[in-house]
Coordinates of C-alpha atoms in Angstrom, one line a residue:
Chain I
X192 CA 0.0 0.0 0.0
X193 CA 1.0 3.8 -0.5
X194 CA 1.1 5.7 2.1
X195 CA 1.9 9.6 2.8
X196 CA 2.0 11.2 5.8
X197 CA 1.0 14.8 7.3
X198 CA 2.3 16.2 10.2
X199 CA 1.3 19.6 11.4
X200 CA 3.0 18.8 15.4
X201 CA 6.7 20.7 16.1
X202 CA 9.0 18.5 17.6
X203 CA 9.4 18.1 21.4
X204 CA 6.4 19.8 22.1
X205 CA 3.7 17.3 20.7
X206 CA 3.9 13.8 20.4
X207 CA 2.7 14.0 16.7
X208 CA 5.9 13.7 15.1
X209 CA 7.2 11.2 17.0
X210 CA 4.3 9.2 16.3
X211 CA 4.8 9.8 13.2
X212 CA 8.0 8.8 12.7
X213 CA 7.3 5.8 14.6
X214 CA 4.6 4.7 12.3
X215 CA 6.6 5.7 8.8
X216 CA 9.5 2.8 10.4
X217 CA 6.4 0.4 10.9
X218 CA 4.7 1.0 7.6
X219 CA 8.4 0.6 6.1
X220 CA 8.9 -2.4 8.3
X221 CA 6.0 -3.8 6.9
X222 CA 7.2 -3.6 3.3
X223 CA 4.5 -0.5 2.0
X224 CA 5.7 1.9 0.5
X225 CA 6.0 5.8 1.6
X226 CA 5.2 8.4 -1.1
X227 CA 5.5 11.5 1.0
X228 CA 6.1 12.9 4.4
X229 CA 5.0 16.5 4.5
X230 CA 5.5 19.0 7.3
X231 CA 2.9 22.2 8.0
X232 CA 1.7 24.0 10.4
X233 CA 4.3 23.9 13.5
X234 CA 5.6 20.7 11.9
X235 CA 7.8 22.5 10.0
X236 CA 10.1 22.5 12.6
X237 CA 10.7 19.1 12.2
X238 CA 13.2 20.2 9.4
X239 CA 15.6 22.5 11.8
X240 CA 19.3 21.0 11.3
X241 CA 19.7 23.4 14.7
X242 CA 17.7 21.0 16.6
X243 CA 20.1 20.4 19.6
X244 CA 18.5 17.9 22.0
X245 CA 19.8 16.6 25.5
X246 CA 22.7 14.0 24.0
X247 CA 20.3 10.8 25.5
X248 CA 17.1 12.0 24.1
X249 CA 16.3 11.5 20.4
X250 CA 17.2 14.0 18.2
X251 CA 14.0 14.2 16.1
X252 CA 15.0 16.1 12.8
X253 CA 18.2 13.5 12.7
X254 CA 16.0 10.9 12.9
X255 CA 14.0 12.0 10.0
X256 CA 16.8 13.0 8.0
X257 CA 18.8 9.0 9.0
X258 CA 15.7 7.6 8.0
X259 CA 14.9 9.3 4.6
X260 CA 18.6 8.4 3.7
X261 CA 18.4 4.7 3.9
X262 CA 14.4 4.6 2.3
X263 CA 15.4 7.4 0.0
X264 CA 12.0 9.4 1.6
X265 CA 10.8 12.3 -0.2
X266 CA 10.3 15.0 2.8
X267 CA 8.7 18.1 1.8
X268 CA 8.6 21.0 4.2
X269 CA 6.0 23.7 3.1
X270 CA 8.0 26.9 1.8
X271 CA 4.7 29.1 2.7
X272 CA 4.4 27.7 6.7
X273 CA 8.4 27.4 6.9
X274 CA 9.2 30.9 6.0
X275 CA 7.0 32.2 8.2
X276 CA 8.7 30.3 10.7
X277 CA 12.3 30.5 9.8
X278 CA 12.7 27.5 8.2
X279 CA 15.3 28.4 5.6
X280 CA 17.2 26.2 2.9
X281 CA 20.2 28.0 1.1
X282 CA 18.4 29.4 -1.6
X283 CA 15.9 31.0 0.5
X284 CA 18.5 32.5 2.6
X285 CA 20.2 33.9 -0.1
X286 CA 16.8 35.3 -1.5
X287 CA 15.7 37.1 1.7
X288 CA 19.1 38.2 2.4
X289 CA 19.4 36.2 5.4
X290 CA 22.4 35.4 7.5
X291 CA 22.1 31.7 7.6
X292 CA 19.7 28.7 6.6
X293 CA 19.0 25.6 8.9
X294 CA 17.6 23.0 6.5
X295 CA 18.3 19.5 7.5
X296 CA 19.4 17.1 4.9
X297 CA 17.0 15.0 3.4
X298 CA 14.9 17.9 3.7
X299 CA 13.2 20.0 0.5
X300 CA 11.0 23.4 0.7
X301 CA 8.3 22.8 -1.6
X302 CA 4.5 24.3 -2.5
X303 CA 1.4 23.0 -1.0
X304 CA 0.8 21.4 -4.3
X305 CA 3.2 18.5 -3.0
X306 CA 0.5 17.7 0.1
X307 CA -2.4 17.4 -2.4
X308 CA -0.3 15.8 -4.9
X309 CA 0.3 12.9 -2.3
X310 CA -3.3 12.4 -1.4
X311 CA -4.4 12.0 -4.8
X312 CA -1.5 9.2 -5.2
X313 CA -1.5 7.7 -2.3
X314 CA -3.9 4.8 -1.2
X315 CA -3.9 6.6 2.8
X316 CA -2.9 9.8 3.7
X317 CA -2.4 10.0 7.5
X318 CA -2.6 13.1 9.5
X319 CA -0.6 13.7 12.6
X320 CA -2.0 16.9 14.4
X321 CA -0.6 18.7 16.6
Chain C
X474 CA 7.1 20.7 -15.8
X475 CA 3.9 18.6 -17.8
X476 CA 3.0 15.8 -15.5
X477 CA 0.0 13.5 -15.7
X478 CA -2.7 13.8 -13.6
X479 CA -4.7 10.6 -12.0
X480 CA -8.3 10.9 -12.1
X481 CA -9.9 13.7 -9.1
X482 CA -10.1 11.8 -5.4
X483 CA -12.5 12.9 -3.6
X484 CA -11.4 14.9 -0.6
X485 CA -12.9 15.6 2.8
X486 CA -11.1 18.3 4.6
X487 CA -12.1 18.0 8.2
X488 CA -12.1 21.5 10.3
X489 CA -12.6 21.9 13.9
X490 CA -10.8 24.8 15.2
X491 CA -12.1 28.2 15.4
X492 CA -10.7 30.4 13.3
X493 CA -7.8 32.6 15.1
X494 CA -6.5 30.6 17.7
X495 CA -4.5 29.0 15.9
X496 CA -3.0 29.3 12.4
X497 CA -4.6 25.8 11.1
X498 CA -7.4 27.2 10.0
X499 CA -6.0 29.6 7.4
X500 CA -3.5 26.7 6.4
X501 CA -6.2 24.4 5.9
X502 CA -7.9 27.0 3.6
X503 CA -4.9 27.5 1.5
X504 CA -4.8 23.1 1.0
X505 CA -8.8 23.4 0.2
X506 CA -7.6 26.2 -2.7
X507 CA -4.9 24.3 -3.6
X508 CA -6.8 20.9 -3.9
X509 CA -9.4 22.5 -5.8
X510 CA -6.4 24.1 -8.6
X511 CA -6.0 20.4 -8.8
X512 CA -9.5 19.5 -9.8
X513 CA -10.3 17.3 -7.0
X514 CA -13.8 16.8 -5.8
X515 CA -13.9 18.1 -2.4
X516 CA -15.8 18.3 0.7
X517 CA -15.5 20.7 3.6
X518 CA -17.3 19.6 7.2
X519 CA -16.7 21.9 10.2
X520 CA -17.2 20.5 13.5
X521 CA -16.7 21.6 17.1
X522 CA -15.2 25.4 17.2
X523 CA -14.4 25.0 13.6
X524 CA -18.1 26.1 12.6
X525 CA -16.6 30.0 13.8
X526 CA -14.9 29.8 10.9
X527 CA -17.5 30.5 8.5
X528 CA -19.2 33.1 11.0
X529 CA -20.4 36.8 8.9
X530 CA -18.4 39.7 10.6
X531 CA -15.6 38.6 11.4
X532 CA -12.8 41.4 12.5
X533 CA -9.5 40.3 13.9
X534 CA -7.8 43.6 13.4
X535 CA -7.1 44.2 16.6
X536 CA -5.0 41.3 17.1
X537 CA -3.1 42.1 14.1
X538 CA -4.8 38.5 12.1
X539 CA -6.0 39.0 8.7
X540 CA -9.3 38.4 7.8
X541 CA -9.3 35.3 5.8
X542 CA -13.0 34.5 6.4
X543 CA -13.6 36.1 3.1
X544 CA -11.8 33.6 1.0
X545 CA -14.5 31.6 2.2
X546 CA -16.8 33.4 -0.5
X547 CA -14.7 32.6 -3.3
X548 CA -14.8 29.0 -2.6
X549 CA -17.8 28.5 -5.1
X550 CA -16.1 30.5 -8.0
X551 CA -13.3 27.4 -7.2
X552 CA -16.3 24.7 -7.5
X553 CA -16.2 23.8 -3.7
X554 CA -20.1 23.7 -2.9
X555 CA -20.4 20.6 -0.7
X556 CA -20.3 22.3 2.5
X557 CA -21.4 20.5 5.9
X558 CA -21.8 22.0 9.1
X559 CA -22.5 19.9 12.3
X560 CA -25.9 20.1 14.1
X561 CA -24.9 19.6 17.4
X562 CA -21.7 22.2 17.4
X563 CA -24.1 24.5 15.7
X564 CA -26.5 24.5 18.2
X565 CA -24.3 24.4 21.2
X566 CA -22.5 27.3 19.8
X567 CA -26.2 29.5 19.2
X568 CA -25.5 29.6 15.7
X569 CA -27.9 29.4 12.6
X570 CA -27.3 29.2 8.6
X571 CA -28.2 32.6 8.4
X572 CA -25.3 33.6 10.5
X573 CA -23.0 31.7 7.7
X574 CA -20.6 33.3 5.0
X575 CA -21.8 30.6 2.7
X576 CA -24.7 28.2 2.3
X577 CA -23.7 24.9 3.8
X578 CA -25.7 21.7 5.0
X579 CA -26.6 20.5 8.1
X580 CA -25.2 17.3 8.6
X581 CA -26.1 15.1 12.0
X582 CA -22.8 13.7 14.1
X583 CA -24.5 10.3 13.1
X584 CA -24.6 10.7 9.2
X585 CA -20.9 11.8 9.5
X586 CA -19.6 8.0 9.3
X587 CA -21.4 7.6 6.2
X588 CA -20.1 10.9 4.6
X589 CA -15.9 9.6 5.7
X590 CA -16.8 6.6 3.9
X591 CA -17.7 8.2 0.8
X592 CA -14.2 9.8 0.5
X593 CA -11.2 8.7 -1.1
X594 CA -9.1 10.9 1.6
X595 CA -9.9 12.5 4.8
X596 CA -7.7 15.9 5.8
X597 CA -8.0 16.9 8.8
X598 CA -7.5 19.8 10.6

């Protein structure tokens, strides 16, 4: 089965990524496939290369990015909902004349289109609020 | 970039917050646009607070929000007309149709099942 995954929940703060996450390993696990992860909303944050957890918690953002490496995951931060926020890659940065960019790898800015493209391709799209 | 679209899915886009509190409610607006530039048949239910959202007179000026309620009145022009709004958060709430940016349906908590089912995807928000 396809699946793509939503997640509007910032890390540390809600459990929605980390369930999240926890479910794309199971689904992968499981042999389906994973079309899409997108971030909105607050789960933008998700995509912060600055992340700098507590060295024996779980570093969610690394996680992520570890995990899209060996699946080769497609994850798609919104560019409208991680601007607003400061969620820059180097292009962006460059753009709006700022002084850095925090874009983890694995990571793309991309339009909304991606989200709606995934649920029209995918057999569930799965929401993880926040 | 020409890429081949798959047939329209319908869509339900599920809203329950009220409209400021949060910034999910304009975000889920912009995905309903979006989805509809994509030709997909869609749905809109409000539930819970998210009935607010479609509330005449709205002004957040004074805490610096944008208005965004208005979009809701271009949402025909975009072919979105299937819009449900739930009895009981209606009522609990004190509000009527006629206190609505746009016409929508009444739909009972009990007929919602029925209406998920129909869908090929559910967003919720």
């Amino acid at each position: 089965m396809i699946f793509s995954l939503a997640i509007y929940g910032a890390p540390f703060s809600s459990q929605s990524s980390d369930t999240a996450y926890q479910f794309a390993c199971a689904l992968l696990e499981q042999g389906h496939s994973l079309h899409r992860v997108f971030f909105y909303h607050d789960g933008v944050y998700n995509g912060s290369t600055l992340a700098t957890p507590p060295q024996d918690e779980r570093n969610i953002p690394a996680s992520w990015s570890q995990l899209a490496e060996q699946h080769g995951l497609d994850l798609v931060i919104c560019v409208a909902a991680g601007l607003r926020r400061g969620m820059l890659d180097a292009t962006e940065s460059d753009r709006w004349e700022k002084p850095s960019h925090n874009l983890e790898q694995g990571f793309t800015l991309s339009g909304l289109g991606q989200l709606i493209e995934a649920t029209m391709v995918s057999d569930r799209m799965i929401t993880f609020g926040n | 970039m020409t890429e081949q679209q798959p047939d329209p899915k319908k869509i339900l886009f599920l809203n329950r917050r009220a409209p400021y509190g949060s910034s999910l409610p304009r975000e889920a607006l912009d995905a309903v646009l979006m989805a509809s530039a994509f030709g997909q048949e869609i749905t809109l239910v409000f539930l819970e607070d998210g009935v607010f959202q479609l509330k005449k007179q709205q002004d957040p000026s004074n805490i610096e929000m944008k208005n965004f309620s208005k979009t809701f009145g271009a949402l025909a022009l975009y072919g979105v007309e299937s819009v449900y709004v739930e009895q009981r958060s209606m009522e609990k709430r004190g509000l009527t149709l006629d206190q609505l940016l746009i016409p929508a349906k009444i739909i009972q908590s009990s007929e919602l099942g029925a209406l998920l089912e129909e869908q090929d995807q559910v967003l919720s928000f």
